[in-house]
PDB file of C-alpha atoms in Angstrom:
ATOM      1  CA  UNK V  19    -163.236  38.033-100.885  1.00 50.00           C
ATOM      2  CA  UNK V  20    -160.467  40.130 -99.357  1.00 53.00           C
ATOM      3  CA  UNK V  21    -160.704  41.171 -95.726  1.00 59.00           C
ATOM      4  CA  UNK V  22    -159.555  44.423 -94.213  1.00 60.00           C
ATOM      5  CA  UNK V  23    -156.826  44.889 -91.657  1.00 66.00           C
ATOM      6  CA  UNK V  24    -156.985  42.764 -88.642  1.00 70.00           C
ATOM      7  CA  UNK V  25    -158.187  44.612 -85.495  1.00 68.00           C
ATOM      8  CA  UNK V  26    -156.135  44.651 -82.277  1.00 73.00           C
ATOM      9  CA  UNK V  27    -157.793  42.739 -79.403  1.00 71.00           C
ATOM     10  CA  UNK V  28    -158.735  46.101 -77.729  1.00 72.00           C
ATOM     11  CA  UNK V  29    -160.336  47.414 -80.895  1.00 74.00           C
ATOM     12  CA  UNK V  30    -162.218  44.178 -81.356  1.00 72.00           C
ATOM     13  CA  UNK V  31    -163.637  44.404 -77.888  1.00 73.00           C
ATOM     14  CA  UNK V  32    -164.652  47.998 -78.496  1.00 71.00           C
ATOM     15  CA  UNK V  33    -166.247  47.022 -81.926  1.00 67.00           C
ATOM     16  CA  UNK V  34    -168.349  44.276 -80.274  1.00 70.00           C
ATOM     17  CA  UNK V  35    -169.520  46.568 -77.568  1.00 72.00           C
ATOM     18  CA  UNK V  36    -170.688  49.125 -80.045  1.00 72.00           C
ATOM     19  CA  UNK V  37    -172.126  46.525 -82.422  1.00 72.00           C
ATOM     20  CA  UNK V  38    -174.230  45.103 -79.609  1.00 71.00           C
ATOM     21  CA  UNK V  39    -175.913  48.504 -79.096  1.00 74.00           C
ATOM     22  CA  UNK V  40    -177.009  48.698 -82.746  1.00 71.00           C
ATOM     23  CA  UNK V  41    -180.595  47.832 -83.732  1.00 71.00           C
ATOM     24  CA  UNK V  42    -181.860  47.657 -87.325  1.00 66.00           C
ATOM     25  CA  UNK V  43    -184.020  50.513 -88.483  1.00 67.00           C
ATOM     26  CA  UNK V  44    -187.710  50.080 -89.047  1.00 66.00           C
ATOM     27  CA  UNK V  45    -188.814  50.477 -92.615  1.00 59.00           C
ATOM     28  CA  UNK V  46    -191.103  53.536 -93.380  1.00 62.00           C
ATOM     29  CA  UNK V  47    -192.337  52.153 -96.669  1.00 59.00           C
ATOM     30  CA  UNK V  48    -195.891  51.312 -96.994  1.00 58.00           C
ATOM     31  CA  UNK V  49    -196.702  47.771 -98.342  1.00 53.00           C
ATOM     32  CA  UNK V  50    -198.282  47.936-101.817  1.00 53.00           C
ATOM     33  CA  UNK V  51    -201.954  47.452-101.837  1.00 53.00           C
ATOM     34  CA  UNK V  52    -203.169  44.509-103.806  1.00 51.00           C
ATOM     35  CA  UNK V  53    -204.484  45.557-107.265  1.00 51.00           C
ATOM     36  CA  UNK V  54    -208.351  45.323-107.556  1.00 49.00           C
ATOM     37  CA  UNK V  55    -209.999  44.463-110.896  1.00 51.00           C
ATOM     38  CA  UNK V  56    -210.880  48.103-111.539  1.00 51.00           C
ATOM     39  CA  UNK V  57    -207.283  49.357-111.158  1.00 49.00           C
ATOM     40  CA  UNK V  58    -206.010  46.373-113.161  1.00 48.00           C
ATOM     41  CA  UNK V  59    -208.187  47.310-116.080  1.00 49.00           C
ATOM     42  CA  UNK V  60    -207.386  50.967-115.797  1.00 49.00           C
ATOM     43  CA  UNK V  61    -203.669  50.295-115.929  1.00 49.00           C
ATOM     44  CA  UNK V  62    -204.098  47.936-118.945  1.00 52.00           C
ATOM     45  CA  UNK V  63    -206.070  50.724-120.747  1.00 52.00           C
ATOM     46  CA  UNK V  64    -203.478  53.398-119.963  1.00 51.00           C
ATOM     47  CA  UNK V  65    -201.446  54.484-122.993  1.00 53.00           C
ATOM     48  CA  UNK V  66    -197.931  53.176-123.052  1.00 54.00           C
ATOM     49  CA  UNK V  67    -195.055  55.648-122.581  1.00 54.00           C
ATOM     50  CA  UNK V  68    -193.070  56.837-125.428  1.00 54.00           C
ATOM     51  CA  UNK V  69    -189.710  55.198-125.713  1.00 53.00           C
ATOM     52  CA  UNK V  70    -187.944  58.583-125.906  1.00 55.00           C
ATOM     53  CA  UNK V  71    -189.147  59.409-122.343  1.00 53.00           C
ATOM     54  CA  UNK V  72    -186.397  58.906-119.792  1.00 52.00           C
ATOM     55  CA  UNK V  73    -187.664  57.251-116.612  1.00 49.00           C
ATOM     56  CA  UNK V  74    -187.479  59.464-113.570  1.00 51.00           C
ATOM     57  CA  UNK V  75    -185.581  58.058-110.656  1.00 46.00           C
ATOM     58  CA  UNK V  76    -187.108  58.868-107.290  1.00 47.00           C
ATOM     59  CA  UNK V  77    -184.651  59.914-104.656  1.00 47.00           C
ATOM     60  CA  UNK V  78    -185.282  58.010-101.471  1.00 42.00           C
ATOM     61  CA  UNK V  79    -185.427  60.016 -98.247  1.00 43.00           C
ATOM     62  CA  UNK V  80    -185.132  56.830 -96.284  1.00 42.00           C
ATOM     63  CA  UNK V  81    -181.696  56.150 -94.661  1.00 40.00           C
ATOM     64  CA  UNK V  82    -179.789  53.224 -95.996  1.00 38.00           C
ATOM     65  CA  UNK V  83    -180.614  50.068 -94.137  1.00 40.00           C
ATOM     66  CA  UNK V  84    -177.569  48.142 -92.829  1.00 42.00           C
ATOM     67  CA  UNK V  85    -177.889  44.728 -91.228  1.00 45.00           C
ATOM     68  CA  UNK V  86    -176.693  44.784 -87.615  1.00 47.00           C
ATOM     69  CA  UNK V  87    -173.113  43.710 -87.392  1.00 49.00           C
ATOM     70  CA  UNK V  88    -173.869  41.650 -84.313  1.00 50.00           C
ATOM     71  CA  UNK V  89    -176.566  39.732 -86.264  1.00 48.00           C
ATOM     72  CA  UNK V  90    -174.123  38.908 -88.932  1.00 44.00           C
ATOM     73  CA  UNK V  91    -171.683  37.625 -86.392  1.00 48.00           C
ATOM     74  CA  UNK V  92    -174.281  35.471 -84.769  1.00 48.00           C
ATOM     75  CA  UNK V  93    -174.479  32.762 -87.290  1.00 50.00           C
ATOM     76  CA  UNK V  94    -175.241  29.821 -85.002  1.00 58.00           C
ATOM     77  CA  UNK V  95    -175.679  30.374 -81.345  1.00 58.00           C
ATOM     78  CA  UNK V  96    -173.334  28.140 -79.482  1.00 63.00           C
ATOM     79  CA  UNK V  97    -174.575  26.469 -76.243  1.00 64.00           C
ATOM     80  CA  UNK V  98    -174.293  28.392 -73.004  1.00 67.00           C
ATOM     81  CA  UNK V  99    -170.993  27.898 -71.188  1.00 66.00           C
ATOM     82  CA  UNK V 100    -171.112  26.652 -67.652  1.00 61.00           C
ATOM     83  CA  UNK V 101    -168.299  25.432 -65.401  1.00 64.00           C
ATOM     84  CA  UNK V 102    -167.952  21.689 -65.981  1.00 60.00           C
ATOM     85  CA  UNK V 103    -170.372  21.552 -68.941  1.00 62.00           C
ATOM     86  CA  UNK V 104    -168.108  20.396 -71.619  1.00 65.00           C
ATOM     87  CA  UNK V 105    -170.146  19.888 -74.789  1.00 63.00           C
ATOM     88  CA  UNK V 106    -167.915  21.234 -77.630  1.00 67.00           C
ATOM     89  CA  UNK V 107    -164.977  19.131 -76.692  1.00 75.00           C
ATOM     90  CA  UNK V 108    -163.951  15.472 -76.974  1.00 80.00           C
ATOM     91  CA  UNK V 109    -164.240  13.198 -73.906  1.00 84.00           C
ATOM     92  CA  UNK V 110    -160.387  12.832 -73.467  1.00 88.00           C
ATOM     93  CA  UNK V 111    -159.662  16.634 -73.483  1.00 86.00           C
ATOM     94  CA  UNK V 112    -162.765  17.279 -71.284  1.00 85.00           C
ATOM     95  CA  UNK V 113    -161.490  14.963 -68.702  1.00 89.00           C
ATOM     96  CA  UNK V 114    -158.006  16.352 -68.877  1.00 91.00           C
ATOM     97  CA  UNK V 115    -159.369  19.911 -68.544  1.00 88.00           C
ATOM     98  CA  UNK V 116    -161.507  19.033 -65.592  1.00 89.00           C
ATOM     99  CA  UNK V 117    -158.570  17.332 -63.906  1.00 92.00           C
ATOM    100  CA  UNK V 118    -156.135  20.142 -64.485  1.00 92.00           C
ATOM    101  CA  UNK V 119    -153.853  17.908 -66.716  1.00 93.00           C
ATOM    102  CA  UNK V 120    -153.683  20.264 -69.739  1.00 93.00           C
ATOM    103  CA  UNK V 121    -150.635  22.468 -69.833  1.00 95.00           C
ATOM    104  CA  UNK V 122    -151.485  25.927 -68.539  1.00 96.00           C
ATOM    105  CA  UNK V 123    -149.962  28.348 -71.030  1.00 96.00           C
ATOM    106  CA  UNK V 124    -150.965  31.653 -69.477  1.00 96.00           C
ATOM    107  CA  UNK V 125    -152.563  32.980 -66.176  1.00 97.00           C
ATOM    108  CA  UNK V 126    -154.673  35.984 -65.250  1.00 97.00           C
ATOM    109  CA  UNK V 127    -155.193  37.043 -61.682  1.00 96.00           C
ATOM    110  CA  UNK V 128    -158.199  39.287 -61.123  1.00 94.00           C
ATOM    111  CA  UNK V 129    -157.670  39.789 -57.355  1.00 89.00           C
ATOM    112  CA  UNK V 130    -158.161  43.450 -56.579  1.00 86.00           C
ATOM    113  CA  UNK V 131    -159.933  44.331 -59.734  1.00 92.00           C
ATOM    114  CA  UNK V 132    -163.352  46.095 -59.815  1.00 92.00           C
ATOM    115  CA  UNK V 133    -166.063  44.386 -62.021  1.00 93.00           C
ATOM    116  CA  UNK V 134    -165.628  46.547 -65.056  1.00 92.00           C
ATOM    117  CA  UNK V 135    -161.753  46.353 -64.908  1.00 95.00           C
ATOM    118  CA  UNK V 136    -161.949  42.603 -64.515  1.00 95.00           C
ATOM    119  CA  UNK V 137    -164.244  42.148 -67.431  1.00 95.00           C
ATOM    120  CA  UNK V 138    -162.075  44.218 -69.636  1.00 95.00           C
ATOM    121  CA  UNK V 139    -158.957  42.559 -68.430  1.00 96.00           C
ATOM    122  CA  UNK V 140    -160.455  39.130 -69.090  1.00 97.00           C
ATOM    123  CA  UNK V 141    -161.517  40.043 -72.661  1.00 96.00           C
ATOM    124  CA  UNK V 142    -157.981  41.567 -73.383  1.00 96.00           C
ATOM    125  CA  UNK V 143    -156.244  38.422 -71.887  1.00 97.00           C
ATOM    126  CA  UNK V 144    -158.440  35.991 -73.788  1.00 96.00           C
ATOM    127  CA  UNK V 145    -157.882  37.819 -77.076  1.00 96.00           C
ATOM    128  CA  UNK V 146    -154.195  38.027 -76.554  1.00 96.00           C
ATOM    129  CA  UNK V 147    -153.826  34.419 -75.496  1.00 96.00           C
ATOM    130  CA  UNK V 148    -155.814  33.153 -78.526  1.00 95.00           C
ATOM    131  CA  UNK V 149    -153.929  35.325 -80.875  1.00 94.00           C
ATOM    132  CA  UNK V 150    -150.683  33.985 -79.435  1.00 95.00           C
ATOM    133  CA  UNK V 151    -151.843  30.360 -80.194  1.00 94.00           C
ATOM    134  CA  UNK V 152    -152.388  29.475 -76.510  1.00 95.00           C
ATOM    135  CA  UNK V 153    -154.980  26.816 -75.871  1.00 93.00           C
ATOM    136  CA  UNK V 154    -155.421  26.419 -72.048  1.00 95.00           C
ATOM    137  CA  UNK V 155    -155.195  29.253 -69.642  1.00 96.00           C
ATOM    138  CA  UNK V 156    -156.009  29.823 -66.006  1.00 96.00           C
ATOM    139  CA  UNK V 157    -158.092  32.687 -64.635  1.00 96.00           C
ATOM    140  CA  UNK V 158    -158.015  33.400 -60.919  1.00 95.00           C
ATOM    141  CA  UNK V 159    -161.198  35.180 -59.669  1.00 93.00           C
ATOM    142  CA  UNK V 160    -160.660  34.538 -55.904  1.00 88.00           C
ATOM    143  CA  UNK V 161    -163.338  33.096 -53.636  1.00 82.00           C
ATOM    144  CA  UNK V 162    -164.688  36.403 -52.349  1.00 75.00           C
ATOM    145  CA  UNK V 163    -164.399  37.934 -48.958  1.00 69.00           C
ATOM    146  CA  UNK V 164    -164.516  35.690 -45.885  1.00 60.00           C
ATOM    147  CA  UNK V 165    -168.025  35.003 -44.746  1.00 48.00           C
ATOM    148  CA  UNK V 166    -169.563  35.630 -48.197  1.00 56.00           C
ATOM    149  CA  UNK V 167    -170.957  32.840 -50.194  1.00 57.00           C
ATOM    150  CA  UNK V 168    -169.333  33.718 -53.507  1.00 72.00           C
ATOM    151  CA  UNK V 169    -167.058  36.418 -54.821  1.00 85.00           C
ATOM    152  CA  UNK V 170    -168.654  38.798 -57.317  1.00 90.00           C
ATOM    153  CA  UNK V 171    -165.896  38.149 -59.908  1.00 92.00           C
ATOM    154  CA  UNK V 172    -166.373  34.464 -59.532  1.00 90.00           C
ATOM    155  CA  UNK V 173    -170.171  34.832 -59.971  1.00 90.00           C
ATOM    156  CA  UNK V 174    -169.786  36.961 -63.028  1.00 93.00           C
ATOM    157  CA  UNK V 175    -167.094  34.947 -64.874  1.00 92.00           C
ATOM    158  CA  UNK V 176    -169.609  32.641 -66.542  1.00 90.00           C
ATOM    159  CA  UNK V 177    -171.632  35.698 -67.874  1.00 94.00           C
ATOM    160  CA  UNK V 178    -168.530  37.409 -69.127  1.00 95.00           C
ATOM    161  CA  UNK V 179    -167.367  34.249 -70.984  1.00 93.00           C
ATOM    162  CA  UNK V 180    -170.703  33.866 -72.635  1.00 91.00           C
ATOM    163  CA  UNK V 181    -170.820  37.469 -73.922  1.00 91.00           C
ATOM    164  CA  UNK V 182    -169.218  38.316 -77.235  1.00 91.00           C
ATOM    165  CA  UNK V 183    -166.515  38.425 -78.256  1.00 92.00           C
ATOM    166  CA  UNK V 184    -165.317  36.101 -75.416  1.00 91.00           C
ATOM    167  CA  UNK V 185    -167.890  33.375 -76.421  1.00 90.00           C
ATOM    168  CA  UNK V 186    -166.368  33.139 -79.848  1.00 89.00           C
ATOM    169  CA  UNK V 187    -163.015  32.345 -78.298  1.00 92.00           C
ATOM    170  CA  UNK V 188    -163.917  29.886 -75.569  1.00 90.00           C
ATOM    171  CA  UNK V 189    -164.568  26.153 -76.073  1.00 88.00           C
ATOM    172  CA  UNK V 190    -165.199  25.250 -72.420  1.00 87.00           C
ATOM    173  CA  UNK V 191    -164.201  26.205 -68.785  1.00 88.00           C
ATOM    174  CA  UNK V 192    -164.040  24.306 -65.547  1.00 89.00           C
ATOM    175  CA  UNK V 193    -163.227  24.910 -61.887  1.00 92.00           C
ATOM    176  CA  UNK V 194    -159.593  24.470 -61.134  1.00 94.00           C
ATOM    177  CA  UNK V 195    -158.075  21.830 -59.018  1.00 94.00           C
ATOM    178  CA  UNK V 196    -156.788  22.715 -55.518  1.00 93.00           C
ATOM    179  CA  UNK V 197    -153.232  22.865 -56.735  1.00 93.00           C
ATOM    180  CA  UNK V 198    -154.212  25.734 -59.101  1.00 94.00           C
ATOM    181  CA  UNK V 199    -156.522  27.653 -56.838  1.00 89.00           C
ATOM    182  CA  UNK V 200    -159.561  25.418 -56.367  1.00 89.00           C
ATOM    183  CA  UNK V 201    -162.912  27.161 -56.314  1.00 85.00           C
ATOM    184  CA  UNK V 202    -161.347  30.605 -56.791  1.00 90.00           C
ATOM    185  CA  UNK V 203    -159.820  29.762 -60.191  1.00 94.00           C
ATOM    186  CA  UNK V 204    -160.936  28.320 -63.584  1.00 94.00           C
ATOM    187  CA  UNK V 205    -159.420  26.617 -66.477  1.00 94.00           C
ATOM    188  CA  UNK V 206    -160.415  28.054 -69.841  1.00 93.00           C
ATOM    189  CA  UNK V 207    -160.024  26.118 -73.085  1.00 92.00           C
ATOM    190  CA  UNK V 208    -159.636  28.446 -76.046  1.00 93.00           C
ATOM    191  CA  UNK V 209    -160.559  27.737 -79.666  1.00 90.00           C
ATOM    192  CA  UNK V 210    -157.692  27.489 -82.076  1.00 88.00           C
ATOM    193  CA  UNK V 211    -157.378  30.332 -84.646  1.00 85.00           C
ATOM    194  CA  UNK V 212    -157.648  29.077 -88.270  1.00 78.00           C
ATOM    195  CA  UNK V 213    -155.487  30.425 -91.029  1.00 62.00           C
TER     196      UNK V 213
END
């Protein structure tokens, strides 16, 4: 089956946001009633139609039902991503990711971004990094303001990584080692693109 043109990372993000808002339409059709003995005998006794009669095709006033694109994309729900929870990765690479021993091929610094800007920047960064064949990247969220328990970008990162289309790109993520930013940064391991 031939596929259409490949979407740019920005178009793909927009497509998934729109697709997530779509809900399947409810059917307006009534379920057929079970045939009783009386109606069954009446239909058997009814004269057969002449072969010369052309069957009439009823025009449906119902809109065409299209399955939700997001439902089609959700084949198997992958496990929830959490920092340090490394389930879809072999032990050796999980340990190397956790210890910061994988080569960092790209870096995104979200300091100074508002939440919606940071979420969009993250999605674009992950899409571009994966498209470029990069495997391990560093995302710096910052630790938050002095005196606060956690920065908002740091708190929301897991949520953003678990949302589509990001979840389809990410294998795992872990807090960075102090040499790469410590608690204010995260290693993200991306899935390899096939084909």
